[in-house]
Amino acid sequence: MRMYDLIMKKRNGAALSAEEIDWMVAEYTADKIPDYQMSAMMMAVYFQGMTGEETAALTMAMARSGDMLDLSAIEGVKADKHSTGGVGDKTSIALMPMVAACGLKIAKMSGRGLGHTGGTIDKLESFPGFSTEISTAHFIEQVNRIGISIMGQTLSLAPADKKLYALRDVTATVDNLSLIASSIMSKKLASGADAIVLDVKTGSGAFMKKEEDAFALAREMVMLGKSAGRKTIAVVTDMDQPLGCAVGNALEVKEAIETLRGNGPEDFVTLCMTLGTQMLLAGGKAETNKQAEEMLRRVIEDGSALRKLAQFVEAQGGNASAVYDTSLLPQASLVEEIRSEEEGYLTRMVCDEVGTCALMLGGGRETKESEIDLSVGLMLQKKVGDYVKKGDAIAAIYANDEGKLAMAKTRFLKACYFGEKAPERGSFIKGIVR
Ligand code: URA
């Protein structure tokens, strides 16, 4: 087989066979297909799409490109959660300790930032010393001992997705249903959890801008999970404005900690409660929504979810004192408020633009090799629907470079729209796909 022929076949709109996909994934993983040819293939897939059969073949080929984790040494149901990516999405950092504090075993694999969206691993690295580069033996031992572990994608776990993910991030080929579904599900299937809860985002900050596309992605992933014998549930949620108020790695960690202290922003708390409920139901720890919600509330009130976060951070080499003293997290040297030049209701905040502001400040990667600045980002002081007077602060920018701060400020103001009437807001939770 020749990669050139496969690129041409896809470019011309034909479907690749499972055999061709297996070959392509194996050769790319073994560095026998260069990035420039795979970039061309990704762009061809982006424009031509993939059939359900191609998506399933790509998912399994990527899942099998490394080890398939055997978690049978962990007693009980192992649960995992994954988001399709959003702006200000610090959910795993609060939700995983909440659910673990309720007694469900969390064996999670996480990724880094992608495009304008952030990634859980980058965020967790805000804890000085924290590492997700742990061995499988460490991962299993930690889940057995404290009920929670998050590992990064090692070279042995879905390495094909690891390479492709980094390539798609810098070649504008992220937002394609088949590529997202196969990327997420290959990792989830390889990392061995029995129950998988997916948070599928929709809106201007999501890769799936339209609700119908988000539901299609949710259905595709639930089907891929179920056909591999895993309990899989997807919740479609709003990403038309940043989640909570913090956007940027260390700032989001701080907001997740505040949430575990009982002071989280309303939309973020709703999301954690909804996903947490689905996880506890799927993992057999609760029988009704009400029971699950009560369990989640209790672990916040009695402080056990916050203690679980500290225990988890420490177990993975991080400075757990930062959970109780957030001044130990990376801090930006410049903080400036962005004041409104208009008056009226904030009717819209173009969410991916806000993500791009954080990226431009240094909080995300421009190229595969970029180092990210964990301290930078934005703290929103107004959300869509709020009334804003001229001169009111809409957000604060955290930066380490005057030039980048000025650029982000201009871009952020252009992302905010005002009107005389309060905007109609749809529900935050759009639906659940089982
Ligand atoms: N998250 C992933 O893991 N992969 C994607 O392609 C998009 C979001």
PDB file of N, CA and C in Angstrom, residues 212-284:
ATOM      1  N   GLU A 212     -27.292  20.031  16.675  1.00  0.00           N
ATOM      2  CA  GLU A 212     -27.568  18.747  15.992  1.00  0.00           C
ATOM      3  C   GLU A 212     -26.262  17.979  15.727  1.00  0.00           C
ATOM      4  N   ASP A 213     -25.173  18.706  15.450  1.00  0.00           N
ATOM      5  CA  ASP A 213     -23.886  18.029  15.232  1.00  0.00           C
ATOM      6  C   ASP A 213     -23.372  17.418  16.540  1.00  0.00           C
ATOM      7  N   ALA A 214     -23.604  18.151  17.635  1.00  0.00           N
ATOM      8  CA  ALA A 214     -23.153  17.639  18.943  1.00  0.00           C
ATOM      9  C   ALA A 214     -23.917  16.354  19.284  1.00  0.00           C
ATOM     10  N   PHE A 215     -25.229  16.333  19.007  1.00  0.00           N
ATOM     11  CA  PHE A 215     -25.995  15.116  19.282  1.00  0.00           C
ATOM     12  C   PHE A 215     -25.523  13.970  18.373  1.00  0.00           C
ATOM     13  N   ALA A 216     -25.186  14.299  17.124  1.00  0.00           N
ATOM     14  CA  ALA A 216     -24.693  13.249  16.209  1.00  0.00           C
ATOM     15  C   ALA A 216     -23.366  12.678  16.748  1.00  0.00           C
ATOM     16  N   LEU A 217     -22.498  13.572  17.234  1.00  0.00           N
ATOM     17  CA  LEU A 217     -21.221  13.119  17.809  1.00  0.00           C
ATOM     18  C   LEU A 217     -21.482  12.257  19.052  1.00  0.00           C
ATOM     19  N   ALA A 218     -22.425  12.702  19.883  1.00  0.00           N
ATOM     20  CA  ALA A 218     -22.752  11.957  21.109  1.00  0.00           C
ATOM     21  C   ALA A 218     -23.238  10.546  20.741  1.00  0.00           C
ATOM     22  N   ARG A 219     -24.121  10.463  19.753  1.00  0.00           N
ATOM     23  CA  ARG A 219     -24.651   9.140  19.356  1.00  0.00           C
ATOM     24  C   ARG A 219     -23.537   8.238  18.824  1.00  0.00           C
ATOM     25  N   GLU A 220     -22.670   8.834  18.010  1.00  0.00           N
ATOM     26  CA  GLU A 220     -21.564   8.055  17.416  1.00  0.00           C
ATOM     27  C   GLU A 220     -20.671   7.468  18.528  1.00  0.00           C
ATOM     28  N   MET A 221     -20.337   8.312  19.523  1.00  0.00           N
ATOM     29  CA  MET A 221     -19.430   7.850  20.575  1.00  0.00           C
ATOM     30  C   MET A 221     -20.101   6.810  21.476  1.00  0.00           C
ATOM     31  N   VAL A 222     -21.389   7.026  21.766  1.00  0.00           N
ATOM     32  CA  VAL A 222     -22.105   6.055  22.602  1.00  0.00           C
ATOM     33  C   VAL A 222     -22.142   4.705  21.875  1.00  0.00           C
ATOM     34  N   MET A 223     -22.342   4.745  20.556  1.00  0.00           N
ATOM     35  CA  MET A 223     -22.386   3.510  19.780  1.00  0.00           C
ATOM     36  C   MET A 223     -21.013   2.805  19.801  1.00  0.00           C
ATOM     37  N   LEU A 224     -19.950   3.604  19.624  1.00  0.00           N
ATOM     38  CA  LEU A 224     -18.598   3.017  19.625  1.00  0.00           C
ATOM     39  C   LEU A 224     -18.298   2.378  20.990  1.00  0.00           C
ATOM     40  N   GLY A 225     -18.709   3.053  22.073  1.00  0.00           N
ATOM     41  CA  GLY A 225     -18.456   2.536  23.422  1.00  0.00           C
ATOM     42  C   GLY A 225     -19.246   1.263  23.670  1.00  0.00           C
ATOM     43  N   LYS A 226     -20.521   1.300  23.290  1.00  0.00           N
ATOM     44  CA  LYS A 226     -21.378   0.144  23.561  1.00  0.00           C
ATOM     45  C   LYS A 226     -20.938  -1.062  22.750  1.00  0.00           C
ATOM     46  N   SER A 227     -20.533  -0.807  21.483  1.00  0.00           N
ATOM     47  CA  SER A 227     -20.154  -1.986  20.696  1.00  0.00           C
ATOM     48  C   SER A 227     -18.851  -2.591  21.210  1.00  0.00           C
ATOM     49  N   ALA A 228     -18.111  -1.843  22.036  1.00  0.00           N
ATOM     50  CA  ALA A 228     -16.915  -2.433  22.662  1.00  0.00           C
ATOM     51  C   ALA A 228     -17.252  -2.961  24.064  1.00  0.00           C
ATOM     52  N   GLY A 229     -18.530  -2.994  24.400  1.00  0.00           N
ATOM     53  CA  GLY A 229     -18.950  -3.597  25.667  1.00  0.00           C
ATOM     54  C   GLY A 229     -18.804  -2.687  26.878  1.00  0.00           C
ATOM     55  N   ARG A 230     -18.705  -1.374  26.667  1.00  0.00           N
ATOM     56  CA  ARG A 230     -18.576  -0.454  27.816  1.00  0.00           C
ATOM     57  C   ARG A 230     -19.900   0.283  28.019  1.00  0.00           C
ATOM     58  N   LYS A 231     -20.231   0.530  29.288  1.00  0.00           N
ATOM     59  CA  LYS A 231     -21.413   1.318  29.599  1.00  0.00           C
ATOM     60  C   LYS A 231     -21.086   2.767  29.210  1.00  0.00           C
ATOM     61  N   THR A 232     -21.785   3.331  28.266  1.00  0.00           N
ATOM     62  CA  THR A 232     -21.397   4.661  27.767  1.00  0.00           C
ATOM     63  C   THR A 232     -22.610   5.592  27.730  1.00  0.00           C
ATOM     64  N   ILE A 233     -22.448   6.762  28.316  1.00  0.00           N
ATOM     65  CA  ILE A 233     -23.526   7.758  28.365  1.00  0.00           C
ATOM     66  C   ILE A 233     -22.927   9.090  27.928  1.00  0.00           C
ATOM     67  N   ALA A 234     -23.669   9.849  27.126  1.00  0.00           N
ATOM     68  CA  ALA A 234     -23.169  11.174  26.738  1.00  0.00           C
ATOM     69  C   ALA A 234     -24.164  12.250  27.189  1.00  0.00           C
ATOM     70  N   VAL A 235     -23.628  13.329  27.741  1.00  0.00           N
ATOM     71  CA  VAL A 235     -24.458  14.467  28.132  1.00  0.00           C
ATOM     72  C   VAL A 235     -24.065  15.626  27.204  1.00  0.00           C
ATOM     73  N   VAL A 236     -25.047  16.207  26.507  1.00  0.00           N
ATOM     74  CA  VAL A 236     -24.747  17.331  25.605  1.00  0.00           C
ATOM     75  C   VAL A 236     -24.953  18.625  26.396  1.00  0.00           C
ATOM     76  N   THR A 237     -23.907  19.462  26.469  1.00  0.00           N
ATOM     77  CA  THR A 237     -23.981  20.653  27.331  1.00  0.00           C
ATOM     78  C   THR A 237     -23.533  21.923  26.600  1.00  0.00           C
ATOM     79  N   ASP A 238     -23.969  23.033  27.158  1.00  0.00           N
ATOM     80  CA  ASP A 238     -23.739  24.331  26.516  1.00  0.00           C
ATOM     81  C   ASP A 238     -22.280  24.801  26.615  1.00  0.00           C
ATOM     82  N   MET A 239     -21.753  25.279  25.488  1.00  0.00           N
ATOM     83  CA  MET A 239     -20.418  25.883  25.492  1.00  0.00           C
ATOM     84  C   MET A 239     -20.487  27.133  24.602  1.00  0.00           C
ATOM     85  N   ASP A 240     -21.550  27.916  24.823  1.00  0.00           N
ATOM     86  CA  ASP A 240     -21.710  29.112  24.009  1.00  0.00           C
ATOM     87  C   ASP A 240     -21.053  30.310  24.684  1.00  0.00           C
ATOM     88  N   GLN A 241     -20.661  30.108  25.939  1.00  0.00           N
ATOM     89  CA  GLN A 241     -19.816  31.077  26.631  1.00  0.00           C
ATOM     90  C   GLN A 241     -18.899  30.243  27.527  1.00  0.00           C
ATOM     91  N   PRO A 242     -17.779  30.815  27.983  1.00  0.00           N
ATOM     92  CA  PRO A 242     -16.872  29.998  28.790  1.00  0.00           C
ATOM     93  C   PRO A 242     -17.592  29.405  30.002  1.00  0.00           C
ATOM     94  N   LEU A 243     -17.126  28.236  30.410  1.00  0.00           N
ATOM     95  CA  LEU A 243     -17.687  27.561  31.580  1.00  0.00           C
ATOM     96  C   LEU A 243     -17.138  28.226  32.844  1.00  0.00           C
ATOM     97  N   GLY A 244     -18.021  28.618  33.745  1.00  0.00           N
ATOM     98  CA  GLY A 244     -17.579  29.307  34.957  1.00  0.00           C
ATOM     99  C   GLY A 244     -17.007  30.669  34.600  1.00  0.00           C
ATOM    100  N   CYS A 245     -16.005  31.110  35.352  1.00  0.00           N
ATOM    101  CA  CYS A 245     -15.427  32.434  35.108  1.00  0.00           C
ATOM    102  C   CYS A 245     -13.971  32.360  34.699  1.00  0.00           C
ATOM    103  N   ALA A 246     -13.270  31.308  35.067  1.00  0.00           N
ATOM    104  CA  ALA A 246     -11.833  31.244  34.815  1.00  0.00           C
ATOM    105  C   ALA A 246     -11.524  30.573  33.484  1.00  0.00           C
ATOM    106  N   VAL A 247     -10.614  31.187  32.724  1.00  0.00           N
ATOM    107  CA  VAL A 247     -10.114  30.609  31.467  1.00  0.00           C
ATOM    108  C   VAL A 247      -8.592  30.725  31.511  1.00  0.00           C
ATOM    109  N   GLY A 248      -7.896  29.613  31.539  1.00  0.00           N
ATOM    110  CA  GLY A 248      -6.430  29.635  31.697  1.00  0.00           C
ATOM    111  C   GLY A 248      -6.076  28.633  32.775  1.00  0.00           C
ATOM    112  N   ASN A 249      -4.948  27.970  32.617  1.00  0.00           N
ATOM    113  CA  ASN A 249      -4.653  26.761  33.391  1.00  0.00           C
ATOM    114  C   ASN A 249      -4.730  26.921  34.919  1.00  0.00           C
ATOM    115  N   ALA A 250      -3.821  27.711  35.507  1.00  0.00           N
ATOM    116  CA  ALA A 250      -3.806  27.808  36.973  1.00  0.00           C
ATOM    117  C   ALA A 250      -5.076  28.501  37.492  1.00  0.00           C
ATOM    118  N   LEU A 251      -5.595  29.458  36.713  1.00  0.00           N
ATOM    119  CA  LEU A 251      -6.823  30.159  37.136  1.00  0.00           C
ATOM    120  C   LEU A 251      -7.984  29.172  37.226  1.00  0.00           C
ATOM    121  N   GLU A 252      -8.022  28.231  36.283  1.00  0.00           N
ATOM    122  CA  GLU A 252      -9.100  27.235  36.297  1.00  0.00           C
ATOM    123  C   GLU A 252      -8.946  26.258  37.463  1.00  0.00           C
ATOM    124  N   VAL A 253      -7.702  25.924  37.771  1.00  0.00           N
ATOM    125  CA  VAL A 253      -7.474  25.031  38.911  1.00  0.00           C
ATOM    126  C   VAL A 253      -7.999  25.703  40.182  1.00  0.00           C
ATOM    127  N   LYS A 254      -7.719  26.997  40.283  1.00  0.00           N
ATOM    128  CA  LYS A 254      -8.169  27.743  41.454  1.00  0.00           C
ATOM    129  C   LYS A 254      -9.712  27.725  41.534  1.00  0.00           C
ATOM    130  N   GLU A 255     -10.354  27.891  40.392  1.00  0.00           N
ATOM    131  CA  GLU A 255     -11.828  27.886  40.388  1.00  0.00           C
ATOM    132  C   GLU A 255     -12.381  26.493  40.741  1.00  0.00           C
ATOM    133  N   ALA A 256     -11.686  25.458  40.279  1.00  0.00           N
ATOM    134  CA  ALA A 256     -12.131  24.092  40.620  1.00  0.00           C
ATOM    135  C   ALA A 256     -12.012  23.879  42.133  1.00  0.00           C
ATOM    136  N   ILE A 257     -10.925  24.401  42.724  1.00  0.00           N
ATOM    137  CA  ILE A 257     -10.737  24.266  44.177  1.00  0.00           C
ATOM    138  C   ILE A 257     -11.848  25.015  44.920  1.00  0.00           C
ATOM    139  N   GLU A 258     -12.146  26.236  44.453  1.00  0.00           N
ATOM    140  CA  GLU A 258     -13.232  27.010  45.077  1.00  0.00           C
ATOM    141  C   GLU A 258     -14.551  26.248  45.000  1.00  0.00           C
ATOM    142  N   THR A 259     -14.756  25.545  43.888  1.00  0.00           N
ATOM    143  CA  THR A 259     -15.989  24.772  43.706  1.00  0.00           C
ATOM    144  C   THR A 259     -16.049  23.643  44.725  1.00  0.00           C
ATOM    145  N   LEU A 260     -14.908  23.008  44.958  1.00  0.00           N
ATOM    146  CA  LEU A 260     -14.886  21.933  45.959  1.00  0.00           C
ATOM    147  C   LEU A 260     -15.048  22.495  47.373  1.00  0.00           C
ATOM    148  N   ARG A 261     -14.817  23.797  47.520  1.00  0.00           N
ATOM    149  CA  ARG A 261     -15.069  24.436  48.828  1.00  0.00           C
ATOM    150  C   ARG A 261     -16.520  24.890  48.946  1.00  0.00           C
ATOM    151  N   GLY A 262     -17.301  24.687  47.881  1.00  0.00           N
ATOM    152  CA  GLY A 262     -18.718  25.059  47.927  1.00  0.00           C
ATOM    153  C   GLY A 262     -18.994  26.427  47.343  1.00  0.00           C
ATOM    154  N   ASN A 263     -17.996  27.036  46.689  1.00  0.00           N
ATOM    155  CA  ASN A 263     -18.190  28.387  46.148  1.00  0.00           C
ATOM    156  C   ASN A 263     -18.068  28.434  44.633  1.00  0.00           C
ATOM    157  N   GLY A 264     -18.559  27.420  43.944  1.00  0.00           N
ATOM    158  CA  GLY A 264     -18.394  27.370  42.491  1.00  0.00           C
ATOM    159  C   GLY A 264     -19.420  28.202  41.757  1.00  0.00           C
ATOM    160  N   PRO A 265     -19.096  28.649  40.532  1.00  0.00           N
ATOM    161  CA  PRO A 265     -20.077  29.370  39.715  1.00  0.00           C
ATOM    162  C   PRO A 265     -21.233  28.437  39.318  1.00  0.00           C
ATOM    163  N   GLU A 266     -22.403  29.035  39.149  1.00  0.00           N
ATOM    164  CA  GLU A 266     -23.634  28.248  38.986  1.00  0.00           C
ATOM    165  C   GLU A 266     -23.569  27.239  37.832  1.00  0.00           C
ATOM    166  N   ASP A 267     -23.128  27.702  36.635  1.00  0.00           N
ATOM    167  CA  ASP A 267     -23.135  26.781  35.486  1.00  0.00           C
ATOM    168  C   ASP A 267     -22.178  25.613  35.712  1.00  0.00           C
ATOM    169  N   PHE A 268     -21.041  25.910  36.334  1.00  0.00           N
ATOM    170  CA  PHE A 268     -20.044  24.864  36.564  1.00  0.00           C
ATOM    171  C   PHE A 268     -20.543  23.844  37.591  1.00  0.00           C
ATOM    172  N   VAL A 269     -21.219  24.350  38.622  1.00  0.00           N
ATOM    173  CA  VAL A 269     -21.760  23.440  39.643  1.00  0.00           C
ATOM    174  C   VAL A 269     -22.835  22.543  39.006  1.00  0.00           C
ATOM    175  N   THR A 270     -23.696  23.142  38.159  1.00  0.00           N
ATOM    176  CA  THR A 270     -24.744  22.352  37.481  1.00  0.00           C
ATOM    177  C   THR A 270     -24.110  21.234  36.666  1.00  0.00           C
ATOM    178  N   LEU A 271     -23.034  21.569  35.956  1.00  0.00           N
ATOM    179  CA  LEU A 271     -22.382  20.565  35.111  1.00  0.00           C
ATOM    180  C   LEU A 271     -21.791  19.436  35.967  1.00  0.00           C
ATOM    181  N   CYS A 272     -21.090  19.805  37.034  1.00  0.00           N
ATOM    182  CA  CYS A 272     -20.478  18.769  37.892  1.00  0.00           C
ATOM    183  C   CYS A 272     -21.559  17.877  38.507  1.00  0.00           C
ATOM    184  N   MET A 273     -22.673  18.484  38.912  1.00  0.00           N
ATOM    185  CA  MET A 273     -23.747  17.684  39.524  1.00  0.00           C
ATOM    186  C   MET A 273     -24.362  16.736  38.485  1.00  0.00           C
ATOM    187  N   THR A 274     -24.563  17.219  37.265  1.00  0.00           N
ATOM    188  CA  THR A 274     -25.204  16.381  36.235  1.00  0.00           C
ATOM    189  C   THR A 274     -24.290  15.228  35.827  1.00  0.00           C
ATOM    190  N   LEU A 275     -23.026  15.545  35.537  1.00  0.00           N
ATOM    191  CA  LEU A 275     -22.103  14.482  35.113  1.00  0.00           C
ATOM    192  C   LEU A 275     -21.836  13.515  36.273  1.00  0.00           C
ATOM    193  N   GLY A 276     -21.700  14.089  37.470  1.00  0.00           N
ATOM    194  CA  GLY A 276     -21.444  13.251  38.656  1.00  0.00           C
ATOM    195  C   GLY A 276     -22.596  12.288  38.888  1.00  0.00           C
ATOM    196  N   THR A 277     -23.811  12.773  38.709  1.00  0.00           N
ATOM    197  CA  THR A 277     -24.995  11.919  38.883  1.00  0.00           C
ATOM    198  C   THR A 277     -24.950  10.761  37.893  1.00  0.00           C
ATOM    199  N   GLN A 278     -24.653  11.075  36.634  1.00  0.00           N
ATOM    200  CA  GLN A 278     -24.603  10.015  35.614  1.00  0.00           C
ATOM    201  C   GLN A 278     -23.501   9.006  35.935  1.00  0.00           C
ATOM    202  N   MET A 279     -22.378   9.497  36.460  1.00  0.00           N
ATOM    203  CA  MET A 279     -21.279   8.574  36.784  1.00  0.00           C
ATOM    204  C   MET A 279     -21.668   7.662  37.940  1.00  0.00           C
ATOM    205  N   LEU A 280     -22.292   8.232  38.967  1.00  0.00           N
ATOM    206  CA  LEU A 280     -22.657   7.406  40.127  1.00  0.00           C
ATOM    207  C   LEU A 280     -23.724   6.378  39.750  1.00  0.00           C
ATOM    208  N   LEU A 281     -24.644   6.768  38.854  1.00  0.00           N
ATOM    209  CA  LEU A 281     -25.671   5.820  38.400  1.00  0.00           C
ATOM    210  C   LEU A 281     -25.012   4.720  37.560  1.00  0.00           C
ATOM    211  N   ALA A 282     -24.156   5.129  36.613  1.00  0.00           N
ATOM    212  CA  ALA A 282     -23.516   4.139  35.721  1.00  0.00           C
ATOM    213  C   ALA A 282     -22.613   3.204  36.519  1.00  0.00           C
ATOM    214  N   GLY A 283     -21.996   3.732  37.583  1.00  0.00           N
ATOM    215  CA  GLY A 283     -21.071   2.917  38.380  1.00  0.00           C
ATOM    216  C   GLY A 283     -21.757   2.134  39.480  1.00  0.00           C
ATOM    217  N   GLY A 284     -23.098   2.254  39.551  1.00  0.00           N
ATOM    218  CA  GLY A 284     -23.860   1.467  40.534  1.00  0.00           C
ATOM    219  C   GLY A 284     -23.722   1.981  41.959  1.00  0.00           C
TER     220      GLY A 284
END
